[in-house]
CSV table of C-alpha atoms in Angstrom, one decimal:
chain,number,residue,atom,x,y,z
A,1,VAL,CA,144.2,32.8,137.4
A,2,GLY,CA,145.4,34.7,134.3
A,3,TYR,CA,145.1,38.4,135.2
A,4,LEU,CA,145.7,37.7,139.0
A,5,THR,CA,149.3,36.7,138.3
A,6,LEU,CA,150.3,40.1,136.7
A,7,PRO,CA,153.9,40.9,137.8
A,8,ILE,CA,154.2,43.7,140.4
A,9,GLU,CA,156.5,45.9,138.2
A,10,LYS,CA,154.0,45.9,135.3
A,11,PHE,CA,151.2,46.8,137.7
A,12,TYR,CA,152.9,50.0,139.0
A,13,GLY,CA,154.0,50.9,135.5
A,14,SER,CA,150.4,50.8,134.2
A,15,LEU,CA,149.3,52.9,137.2
A,16,LEU,CA,151.9,55.5,136.5
A,17,LEU,CA,150.8,55.7,132.8
A,18,ILE,CA,147.1,56.2,133.8
A,19,GLY,CA,148.1,59.0,136.1
A,20,LEU,CA,150.0,60.8,133.3
A,21,ILE,CA,147.1,60.6,131.0
A,22,LEU,CA,144.6,61.9,133.5
A,23,PHE,CA,147.0,64.8,134.4
A,24,GLN,CA,147.5,65.7,130.7
A,25,TYR,CA,143.7,66.0,130.0
A,26,SER,CA,142.6,67.6,133.3
A,27,PRO,CA,141.1,71.1,133.0
A,28,PRO,CA,142.9,74.0,134.7
A,29,PRO,CA,141.9,74.3,138.4
A,30,VAL,CA,139.3,77.0,139.3
A,31,TYR,CA,137.7,78.0,142.5
A,32,ALA,CA,134.2,76.7,143.1
A,33,ASP,CA,132.6,80.1,143.6
A,34,GLU,CA,134.3,81.5,140.5
A,35,SER,CA,133.0,78.5,138.4
A,36,LYS,CA,129.4,79.0,139.6
A,37,THR,CA,129.6,82.7,138.8
A,38,ILE,CA,130.7,82.2,135.2
A,39,GLU,CA,128.0,79.5,134.7
A,40,ARG,CA,125.4,81.8,136.1
A,41,LEU,CA,126.5,84.7,133.8
A,42,ILE,CA,126.3,82.4,130.8
A,43,GLU,CA,122.8,81.3,131.8
A,44,LEU,CA,121.6,84.9,132.2
A,45,THR,CA,123.2,86.6,129.3
A,46,GLU,CA,122.6,84.2,126.4
A,47,PRO,CA,118.8,83.9,126.6
A,48,ARG,CA,118.4,87.6,127.6
A,49,GLY,CA,120.7,88.8,124.9
A,50,ARG,CA,118.7,86.8,122.3
A,51,ALA,CA,115.4,88.2,123.7
A,52,VAL,CA,116.7,91.8,123.5
A,53,GLN,CA,117.9,91.3,120.0
A,54,GLU,CA,114.6,89.8,119.0
A,55,LYS,CA,112.7,92.7,120.6
A,56,ILE,CA,114.9,95.3,118.8
A,57,ALA,CA,114.2,93.5,115.5
A,58,ARG,CA,110.4,93.5,116.2
A,59,ILE,CA,110.5,97.3,117.0
A,60,ASN,CA,112.5,98.0,113.8
A,61,ALA,CA,110.0,96.0,111.8
A,62,GLY,CA,107.1,97.8,113.6
A,63,GLU,CA,108.6,101.2,112.8
A,64,LYS,CA,108.9,100.2,109.1
A,65,ALA,CA,105.2,99.1,109.0
A,66,TYR,CA,104.1,102.2,110.9
A,67,MET,CA,105.8,104.5,108.4
A,68,GLN,CA,104.1,102.6,105.6
A,69,PHE,CA,100.5,102.3,106.9
A,70,CYS,CA,100.0,104.4,110.1
A,71,VAL,CA,102.0,107.6,110.0
A,72,HIS,CA,99.6,109.3,107.5
A,73,CYS,CA,96.9,109.4,110.1
A,74,HIS,CA,98.6,109.1,113.5
A,75,GLY,CA,101.7,111.2,112.7
A,76,LEU,CA,105.4,110.7,113.2
A,77,GLN,CA,105.2,110.7,117.1
A,78,GLY,CA,101.8,109.0,117.3
A,79,GLN,CA,100.0,112.2,118.3
A,80,GLY,CA,97.2,111.9,115.8
A,81,ASP,CA,98.4,114.7,113.6
A,82,GLY,CA,99.3,112.9,110.4
A,83,ARG,CA,98.7,114.7,107.1
A,84,ALA,CA,95.4,112.8,106.6
A,85,SER,CA,94.1,113.7,110.1
A,86,ALA,CA,92.5,117.1,109.0
A,87,TYR,CA,90.2,115.2,106.6
A,88,LEU,CA,89.0,112.5,109.1
A,89,ARG,CA,86.1,112.5,111.6
A,90,PRO,CA,86.5,111.4,114.3
A,91,PHE,CA,90.2,112.4,114.5
A,92,PRO,CA,92.9,109.7,114.7
A,93,ARG,CA,93.8,108.5,118.1
A,94,ASP,CA,96.7,110.3,119.9
A,95,LEU,CA,98.8,107.4,121.0
A,96,SER,CA,101.3,109.5,123.0
A,97,LEU,CA,99.1,110.0,126.1
A,98,GLY,CA,98.5,106.3,126.7
A,99,ILE,CA,94.7,106.6,126.8
A,100,PHE,CA,93.1,103.8,124.9
A,101,LYS,CA,89.4,103.1,124.4
A,102,PHE,CA,89.4,99.4,123.6
A,103,ARG,CA,90.8,97.2,126.4
A,104,SER,CA,90.1,94.1,128.4
A,105,THR,CA,91.6,95.8,131.4
A,106,PRO,CA,89.9,98.1,134.0
A,107,SER,CA,89.1,101.7,133.2
A,108,ASN,CA,92.2,104.0,133.3
A,109,ALA,CA,94.5,101.0,132.9
A,110,LEU,CA,96.7,100.4,129.9
A,111,PRO,CA,95.6,97.8,127.3
A,112,ARG,CA,97.4,94.5,127.0
A,113,ASN,CA,99.4,93.6,123.9
A,114,GLU,CA,96.5,91.4,122.8
A,115,ASP,CA,94.0,94.4,123.1
A,116,LEU,CA,96.2,96.6,120.9
A,117,GLN,CA,96.8,93.8,118.4
A,118,ARG,CA,93.0,93.2,118.2
A,119,THR,CA,92.3,96.8,117.5
A,120,ILE,CA,94.9,97.0,114.7
A,121,LYS,CA,93.7,93.7,113.3
A,122,GLN,CA,90.0,94.3,113.3
A,123,GLY,CA,89.9,98.0,112.8
A,124,VAL,CA,87.4,100.4,114.3
A,125,PRO,CA,83.9,100.5,112.7
A,126,GLY,CA,82.5,104.0,112.1
A,127,THR,CA,86.0,105.5,111.6
A,128,ALA,CA,88.6,105.5,108.9
A,129,MET,CA,90.7,102.9,110.8
A,130,PRO,CA,90.7,99.8,108.5
A,131,ALA,CA,91.1,96.2,109.5
A,132,TRP,CA,94.8,95.8,108.9
A,133,GLY,CA,94.7,92.2,109.8
A,134,GLU,CA,93.2,91.5,106.4
A,135,VAL,CA,96.3,92.6,104.5
A,136,LEU,CA,99.2,92.4,107.1
A,137,ALA,CA,100.8,89.3,108.5
A,138,GLU,CA,100.4,88.4,112.2
A,139,GLU,CA,104.1,89.0,112.8
A,140,THR,CA,103.7,92.5,111.4
A,141,LEU,CA,100.8,93.2,113.8
A,142,ILE,CA,102.9,92.1,116.7
A,143,SER,CA,105.7,94.3,115.6
A,144,LEU,CA,103.4,97.3,115.3
A,145,VAL,CA,102.2,96.8,118.9
A,146,GLU,CA,105.8,96.8,120.2
A,147,TYR,CA,106.5,100.0,118.3
A,148,ILE,CA,103.5,102.1,119.2
A,149,LYS,CA,104.0,101.3,122.9
A,150,TYR,CA,107.1,103.5,122.8
A,151,PHE,CA,105.0,106.6,122.0
A,152,SER,CA,103.7,106.7,125.6
A,153,SER,CA,105.9,106.6,128.7
A,154,ARG,CA,103.1,104.8,130.6
A,155,PHE,CA,104.1,101.5,129.0
A,156,GLN,CA,107.6,101.9,130.5
A,157,ILE,CA,106.3,102.1,134.1
A,158,GLU,CA,103.0,100.3,134.1
A,159,THR,CA,102.2,96.7,133.4
A,160,PRO,CA,98.5,95.8,132.6
A,161,ASP,CA,98.0,92.5,134.3
A,162,PHE,CA,94.3,92.3,135.2
A,163,ILE,CA,91.5,91.3,132.8
A,164,MET,CA,88.0,92.3,133.7
A,165,PRO,CA,86.0,89.1,134.1
A,166,ILE,CA,83.0,88.4,131.9
A,167,GLY,CA,81.3,85.4,133.6
A,168,LEU,CA,78.5,83.3,132.1
A,169,GLU,CA,75.8,84.8,130.0
A,170,PRO,CA,72.3,84.1,131.1
A,171,PRO,CA,69.6,83.1,128.5
A,172,TYR,CA,68.5,85.7,126.0
A,173,GLU,CA,64.8,86.0,126.8
A,174,LYS,CA,62.0,88.6,127.2
A,175,ARG,CA,62.5,88.8,131.0
A,176,SER,CA,66.2,89.6,130.6
A,177,ILE,CA,65.5,92.2,127.8
A,178,GLU,CA,62.9,93.9,130.0
A,179,LYS,CA,65.3,94.1,133.0
A,180,GLY,CA,67.9,95.6,130.6
A,181,ARG,CA,65.4,98.2,129.4
A,182,ILE,CA,64.8,99.3,132.9
A,183,LEU,CA,68.5,99.5,133.6
A,184,TYR,CA,69.0,101.5,130.4
A,185,LYS,CA,66.7,104.1,131.9
A,186,GLU,CA,68.2,104.0,135.4
A,187,LEU,CA,71.7,104.5,134.1
A,188,ARG,CA,70.4,107.4,131.9
A,189,CYS,CA,72.0,106.0,128.7
A,190,GLY,CA,69.3,107.8,126.8
A,191,ARG,CA,70.8,111.2,127.5
A,192,CYS,CA,73.4,110.5,124.9
A,193,HIS,CA,72.1,107.6,122.8
A,194,GLY,CA,68.3,108.4,122.8
A,195,GLU,CA,65.5,106.5,124.6
A,196,LYS,CA,65.8,103.6,122.2
A,197,GLY,CA,69.5,103.9,121.3
A,198,GLN,CA,68.7,105.7,118.0
A,199,ARG,CA,71.3,108.5,118.6
A,200,SER,CA,68.9,111.2,119.6
A,201,GLY,CA,69.8,112.1,123.1
A,202,ARG,CA,69.8,115.7,124.3
A,203,LEU,CA,73.5,115.6,124.9
A,204,GLU,CA,74.4,114.1,121.6
A,205,ASN,CA,75.9,117.3,120.1
A,206,LYS,CA,77.4,118.6,123.3
A,207,LEU,CA,80.0,116.0,124.2
A,208,THR,CA,83.7,116.3,123.9
A,209,ASP,CA,86.5,113.8,124.4
A,210,ALA,CA,89.8,114.1,126.5
A,211,TRP,CA,91.4,116.1,123.7
A,212,GLY,CA,88.6,118.7,123.5
A,213,ASP,CA,87.3,117.4,120.2
A,214,PRO,CA,83.6,116.5,119.6
A,215,SER,CA,82.7,113.1,120.8
A,216,VAL,CA,80.6,111.3,118.3
A,217,VAL,CA,77.6,109.3,119.6
A,218,TYR,CA,76.8,106.2,117.6
A,219,ASP,CA,73.4,104.8,116.7
A,220,LEU,CA,73.1,101.6,118.9
A,221,LYS,CA,70.6,100.2,116.5
A,222,GLN,CA,73.3,99.7,113.9
A,223,PRO,CA,75.5,96.8,115.1
A,224,TRP,CA,78.1,97.4,112.5
A,225,LEU,CA,79.0,100.7,114.2
A,226,TYR,CA,79.8,99.1,117.6
A,227,LYS,CA,83.5,100.0,117.7
A,228,ALA,CA,84.7,97.2,119.9
A,229,GLY,CA,82.4,94.6,118.3
A,230,TYR,CA,78.7,93.6,118.7
A,231,SER,CA,78.9,90.1,120.0
A,232,SER,CA,77.5,89.5,123.5
A,233,GLU,CA,81.0,89.3,125.0
A,234,GLU,CA,82.3,92.3,123.1
A,235,ILE,CA,79.3,94.5,124.2
A,236,TYR,CA,79.8,93.3,127.8
A,237,HIS,CA,83.5,94.2,127.7
A,238,THR,CA,82.7,97.7,126.4
A,239,LEU,CA,80.2,98.3,129.2
A,240,VAL,CA,82.4,97.0,132.0
A,241,THR,CA,85.6,98.6,130.9
A,242,GLY,CA,84.2,101.9,129.4
A,243,MET,CA,85.9,103.8,126.6
A,244,ASP,CA,88.7,105.9,128.2
A,245,GLY,CA,89.1,109.4,126.8
A,246,THR,CA,85.3,109.6,126.0
A,247,PRO,CA,82.2,110.4,128.0
A,248,MET,CA,81.4,106.7,128.0
A,249,SER,CA,82.4,105.6,131.5
A,250,ALA,CA,82.8,102.1,132.9
A,251,TYR,CA,79.9,100.4,134.5
A,252,ASP,CA,82.1,98.1,136.5
A,253,TYR,CA,80.0,98.9,139.6
A,254,VAL,CA,76.9,97.3,138.1
A,255,PRO,CA,76.4,93.6,139.2
A,256,ALA,CA,77.4,91.2,136.4
A,257,GLY,CA,73.9,89.7,136.1
A,258,ASP,CA,72.3,93.1,135.6
A,259,LEU,CA,74.9,94.1,133.0
A,260,TRP,CA,74.1,91.0,131.0
A,261,HIS,CA,70.5,92.2,130.9
A,262,LEU,CA,71.6,95.5,129.5
A,263,VAL,CA,73.5,93.7,126.8
A,264,HIS,CA,70.4,91.8,125.8
A,265,PHE,CA,68.3,95.0,125.7
A,266,LEU,CA,70.9,96.6,123.4
A,267,GLN,CA,70.9,93.5,121.1
A,268,SER,CA,67.1,93.5,121.0
A,269,GLN,CA,67.2,97.1,119.5
A,270,GLN,CA,69.7,96.2,116.8
A,271,LYS,CA,68.6,96.1,113.1
A,272,ASN,CA,68.8,92.7,111.5
A,273,GLU,CA,70.5,93.9,108.3
A,274,GLU,CA,73.3,91.9,106.9
A,275,THR,CA,76.7,93.5,107.0
A,276,PRO,CA,79.0,92.9,104.0
A,277,SER,CA,81.7,90.3,104.9
A,278,LEU,CA,84.3,91.4,102.3
A,279,ARG,CA,88.0,91.4,102.4
A,280,MET,CA,89.8,94.7,102.4
A,281,SER,CA,91.8,94.0,99.3
A,282,GLN,CA,90.8,91.8,96.4
A,283,LYS,CA,91.8,91.0,92.8
A,284,ILE,CA,89.9,92.5,89.9
A,285,VAL,CA,90.5,90.8,86.5
A,286,SER,CA,90.0,92.9,83.3
A,287,ASN,CA,88.5,90.3,81.0
A,288,SER,CA,89.5,90.4,77.3
A,289,THR,CA,86.9,90.5,74.5
A,290,SER,CA,86.9,90.9,70.8
A,291,LYS,CA,83.7,93.0,70.9
A,292,LYS,CA,83.4,96.8,70.7
A,293,ILE,CA,83.0,98.4,74.1
A,294,GLY,CA,80.7,101.4,74.4
A,295,ILE,CA,79.9,103.7,77.3
A,296,SER,CA,76.3,102.7,77.7
A,297,PRO,CA,75.7,101.3,81.2
A,298,GLU,CA,73.2,98.8,79.7
A,299,ASP,CA,75.5,97.5,77.0
A,300,ILE,CA,75.0,93.8,76.4
A,301,VAL,CA,78.8,93.3,76.4
A,302,TRP,CA,78.7,93.3,80.2
A,303,LYS,CA,76.4,90.4,80.4
A,304,GLY,CA,78.0,87.4,82.1
A,305,ILE,CA,81.2,89.4,83.1
A,306,GLU,CA,82.1,88.5,86.7
A,307,SER,CA,81.9,91.3,89.2
A,308,VAL,CA,83.9,91.9,92.4
A,309,SER,CA,82.3,93.5,95.4
A,310,ILE,CA,84.5,96.2,97.0
A,311,LYS,CA,84.0,97.4,100.6
A,312,LEU,CA,84.3,101.2,101.3
A,313,ARG,CA,84.7,103.0,104.6
A,314,ALA,CA,83.4,106.5,105.5
A,315,LEU,CA,86.0,109.1,106.4
A,316,GLN,CA,83.7,111.5,108.1
A,317,SER,CA,80.4,109.8,108.6
A,318,ALA,CA,79.3,108.2,111.9
A,319,SER,CA,76.2,106.6,110.5
A,320,GLY,CA,75.1,104.5,107.6
A,321,HIS,CA,75.5,101.0,106.4
A,322,PRO,CA,79.0,100.1,105.0
A,323,SER,CA,79.0,100.8,101.3
A,324,VAL,CA,79.7,98.3,98.6
A,325,VAL,CA,80.6,98.9,95.0
A,326,LYS,CA,80.4,96.1,92.4
A,327,VAL,CA,83.1,96.4,89.8
A,328,GLN,CA,83.5,94.8,86.4
A,329,SER,CA,86.3,95.4,83.8
A,330,LEU,CA,86.8,94.6,80.1
A,331,HIS,CA,89.4,95.3,77.5
A,332,ASN,CA,89.7,94.6,73.8
A,333,PHE,CA,93.4,95.2,73.5
A,334,GLU,CA,92.8,98.8,72.4
A,335,GLN,CA,90.5,100.1,75.1
A,336,ILE,CA,89.8,99.3,78.7
A,337,ALA,CA,86.5,99.9,80.5
A,338,PHE,CA,85.2,99.7,84.1
A,339,ARG,CA,81.5,99.3,85.1
A,340,LEU,CA,80.6,100.3,88.6
A,341,GLN,CA,77.3,99.6,90.4
A,342,TRP,CA,76.1,100.6,93.9
A,343,LYS,CA,72.8,101.1,95.8
A,344,ASP,CA,71.4,104.6,96.2
A,345,GLU,CA,67.8,105.1,97.0
A,346,THR,CA,67.8,108.8,96.4
A,347,PRO,CA,69.8,110.0,93.3
A,348,GLU,CA,71.3,113.4,93.5
A,349,THR,CA,72.1,115.0,90.2
A,350,ALA,CA,72.9,118.5,89.1
A,351,LYS,CA,69.7,120.5,88.6
A,352,PRO,CA,69.1,124.2,87.7
A,353,GLY,CA,70.3,126.4,90.4
A,354,ALA,CA,73.1,125.7,92.9
A,355,ASN,CA,73.3,122.1,93.8
A,356,PHE,CA,76.6,121.4,95.5
A,357,TYR,CA,76.0,117.9,96.6
A,358,MET,CA,75.9,115.3,93.8
A,359,ASP,CA,76.3,111.6,93.7
A,360,ALA,CA,79.8,110.8,92.5
A,361,VAL,CA,82.3,108.0,92.2
A,362,ALA,CA,86.0,107.9,91.4
A,363,LEU,CA,88.7,105.4,90.5
A,364,GLN,CA,92.3,105.9,91.6
A,365,PHE,CA,95.2,104.1,89.8
A,366,SER,CA,98.8,103.5,90.6
A,367,SER,CA,101.3,101.8,88.3
A,368,LEU,CA,102.9,100.2,91.3
A,369,SER,CA,102.0,96.5,91.8
A,370,LYS,CA,102.2,96.1,95.6
A,371,PHE,CA,100.0,97.9,98.1
A,372,ASP,CA,102.8,98.4,100.6
A,373,LEU,CA,104.7,100.6,98.2
A,374,ILE,CA,102.2,103.5,98.1
A,375,TYR,CA,99.6,105.0,100.4
A,376,TYR,CA,96.1,104.5,99.2
A,377,GLY,CA,95.0,108.0,100.2
A,378,MET,CA,95.8,110.3,97.2
A,379,GLY,CA,99.3,108.9,96.7
A,380,GLU,CA,102.6,110.2,98.0
A,381,ARG,CA,105.4,112.5,97.0
A,382,GLN,CA,107.1,111.1,93.9
A,383,LYS,CA,104.5,108.4,93.8
A,384,PRO,CA,101.6,110.0,91.9
A,385,VAL,CA,98.2,108.6,91.3
A,386,ASN,CA,95.8,109.0,88.3
A,387,ILE,CA,92.2,109.7,89.3
A,388,TRP,CA,89.0,109.3,87.1
A,389,HIS,CA,86.2,111.2,88.7
A,390,TRP,CA,82.6,110.9,87.6
A,391,LYS,CA,79.8,113.2,88.9
A,392,ALA,CA,76.1,112.9,88.4
A,393,ASP,CA,75.8,116.0,86.2
A,394,SER,CA,72.6,117.0,84.4
A,395,PHE,CA,73.3,114.8,81.4
A,396,GLN,CA,73.1,111.5,83.4
A,397,ILE,CA,70.0,109.4,83.0
A,398,VAL,CA,67.7,109.1,86.0
A,399,GLU,CA,64.6,107.1,85.3
A,400,GLY,CA,61.4,108.4,86.9
A,401,GLN,CA,62.7,111.9,87.3
A,402,PRO,CA,62.5,114.9,84.8
A,403,GLN,CA,65.7,115.5,82.9
A,404,PHE,CA,67.4,118.9,83.0
A,405,HIS,CA,70.2,119.8,80.6
A,406,ASN,CA,72.1,122.7,82.2
A,407,LYS,CA,75.7,122.5,81.0
A,408,PHE,CA,76.8,125.0,83.6
A,409,ALA,CA,75.4,122.9,86.5
A,410,VAL,CA,78.8,121.3,87.3
A,411,ASN,CA,81.8,122.8,85.5
A,412,PRO,CA,81.5,125.3,82.7
A,413,PHE,CA,84.9,124.3,81.4
A,414,SER,CA,84.1,120.6,81.2
A,415,GLU,CA,82.1,119.0,78.5
A,416,LYS,CA,82.1,115.5,80.0
A,417,SER,CA,80.9,114.0,83.3
A,418,VAL,CA,84.3,112.4,83.9
A,419,GLU,CA,87.4,114.4,84.8
A,420,GLU,CA,91.0,113.1,85.0
A,421,MET,CA,93.1,114.3,87.9
A,422,ASN,CA,96.4,113.6,89.5
A,423,ALA,CA,97.7,113.8,93.1
A,424,SER,CA,100.9,113.1,95.0
A,425,GLY,CA,99.6,113.4,98.5
A,426,PHE,CA,97.0,115.4,100.4
A,427,GLY,CA,96.5,118.9,99.1
A,428,THR,CA,98.1,118.2,95.7
A,429,LEU,CA,95.0,117.4,93.7
A,430,THR,CA,95.1,118.9,90.2
A,431,ILE,CA,92.9,118.6,87.1
A,432,GLN,CA,94.5,117.6,83.9
A,433,SER,CA,94.4,119.9,80.9
A,434,LEU,CA,91.7,119.6,78.3
A,435,GLU,CA,94.2,118.0,75.9
A,436,ASP,CA,94.9,115.2,78.5
A,437,GLN,CA,91.3,114.4,79.3
A,438,GLN,CA,91.1,111.0,77.7
A,439,VAL,CA,88.4,109.2,79.8
A,440,VAL,CA,84.7,109.2,78.8
A,441,GLY,CA,81.9,107.9,80.9
A,442,LYS,CA,78.1,107.6,81.4
A,443,GLY,CA,75.9,107.0,84.3
A,444,ARG,CA,72.3,105.7,84.7
A,445,TRP,CA,70.2,105.5,87.8
A,446,LYS,CA,67.4,102.9,87.8
A,447,ASN,CA,65.5,101.0,90.6
A,448,GLY,CA,67.6,102.4,93.4
A,449,LYS,CA,70.9,101.7,91.8
A,450,TRP,CA,73.6,103.7,90.0
A,451,THR,CA,75.5,102.1,87.1
A,452,VAL,CA,78.5,104.0,85.7
A,453,VAL,CA,80.9,103.1,82.9
A,454,PHE,CA,84.4,104.5,82.4
A,455,LEU,CA,86.2,104.0,79.1
A,456,ARG,CA,89.7,104.9,77.9
A,457,ASN,CA,92.4,103.7,75.5
A,458,LEU,CA,94.8,101.2,77.1
A,459,LYS,CA,97.7,103.5,76.2
A,460,THR,CA,97.8,107.3,75.8
A,461,GLU,CA,100.3,110.0,75.0
A,462,SER,CA,99.8,111.8,78.3
A,463,PRO,CA,102.7,111.5,80.8
A,464,PHE,CA,100.1,112.0,83.6
A,465,ASP,CA,98.0,108.9,82.7
A,466,ILE,CA,98.1,105.4,84.0
A,467,GLN,CA,99.3,103.2,81.1
A,468,PHE,CA,97.6,99.8,81.0
A,469,LEU,CA,100.1,97.2,79.7
A,470,GLU,CA,99.1,93.7,78.7
A,471,SER,CA,100.1,91.0,81.1
A,472,ALA,CA,100.8,93.6,83.8
A,473,ASN,CA,99.4,94.4,87.2
A,474,ALA,CA,98.4,97.7,88.7
A,475,LEU,CA,96.6,99.1,91.8
A,476,VAL,CA,93.1,100.6,91.8
A,477,ALA,CA,91.1,102.1,94.7
A,478,PHE,CA,87.6,103.5,94.7
A,479,ALA,CA,85.8,106.5,96.3
A,480,LEU,CA,82.1,107.2,96.6
A,481,TRP,CA,80.0,110.3,97.4
A,482,ASP,CA,76.4,110.3,98.4
A,483,GLY,CA,74.8,113.7,97.6
A,484,GLN,CA,71.8,113.0,99.7
A,485,LYS,CA,74.1,112.7,102.8
A,486,LYS,CA,75.8,115.9,101.8
A,487,GLU,CA,79.1,114.2,101.0
A,488,LYS,CA,81.6,116.2,99.1
A,489,ASN,CA,85.4,116.5,98.6
A,490,ALA,CA,87.1,114.8,101.6
A,491,ASN,CA,83.8,113.7,103.1
A,492,LYS,CA,83.5,110.4,101.2
A,493,ARG,CA,83.8,106.7,101.5
A,494,VAL,CA,87.0,105.0,100.2
A,495,SER,CA,88.4,101.5,99.6
A,496,PHE,CA,91.8,100.1,100.1
A,497,TRP,CA,94.0,99.2,97.1
A,498,GLN,CA,92.7,96.4,94.9
A,499,GLN,CA,95.0,94.5,92.6
A,500,LEU,CA,94.1,95.0,88.9
A,501,LEU,CA,95.1,92.1,86.6
A,502,ILE,CA,95.2,92.6,82.8
A,503,PRO,CA,95.8,89.1,81.2
């Protein structure tokens, strides 16, 4: 009915038209094997090509970050010979040999990417290596890992693929601590660390690392000095993997249960002092006031002014609690002042005779507004820094001690306790002329604490000075010397760049 009665000539005509259409739009004939080969090549090349391009981009980004933040200590080829290395103890790590202390892999194995990233991110306590994760993005840390792996050929031929297991931690109790104490003696840990971990072993000053440099023994009673961390898991990992390149071997042959007892013993010996949880870089606001600003550390003008706590790292000291300096700032549209306070139980000032170790503090300024534009250690070539350096000379007030007034105790050519200096990298420090010495200051020690005030005009005529402009940003960093610990010159504690805001 209907379509069943289609005439025969129309049926064949329609069939011919369909054939022409199919022929017109058919793809050119290919052999089956050739077709599969092309498809396979497309599958392989496109994802792999993208991956290669992404890796090249990461390496390039890592090189850029390395040249900004790492080359000053680790050197151009990662051999630990950067311009800052001569001033650091312990020396920066030589990355070219492929020997790494901090790993989750067995002893003598390479670290995983995650291990390298963790070290860069969290820094290394007791050294000048800061926690870059506080100021750098996660993607930048990943890029740095990719770049530094090219310093050692080991990464081209070896693949770290085994993580040392940790297992379950038993309860922290007296029985476990006692077993750990016995194991501490059996393993002869005291030969280096002392019988109670207090850094007094007979081998303490006789150890060297894989590079022939002195190997520093750390006080196990100070948890903030545990380089790979002081949590239970972190201490266990350090014990089971060792610290390659140092005399600290791996205790992977000790049964896991016994090793946990040793962890508990070490934790039982730790001091319960709070460690400062401060960010590496912060904002310091210079508050405006209509009042006159003086140099007296006890001036009432500072009452109620918010302070910012700044964390400092030791460049050459392997002991001691992390230092903190509290900073306040004021300006009255003509002058700008900074008030610094820090704990110091034993004030060291210039006294009659030769006293070469005095308490001191310094501010370092850069007119640049971003920390990634200039190195925080004494500036760079064509990127100078302006430094205000205060020393506890004989004219500073120390309550509870006799006052000596010997104007030759510090510098016979200086009439002030503050000197202005300039630097454009390591080895370039120069003192400004007397005509350019614009900063005044005063220090006072009372009840175990130093308070020091710096004061200067917002603007000066000297081309070597930092010029503080209203509604502008600048960078400021801090350095601290403890005379009682015989700190002087490059042996100091320093902060990273802080952002200074002048509203």
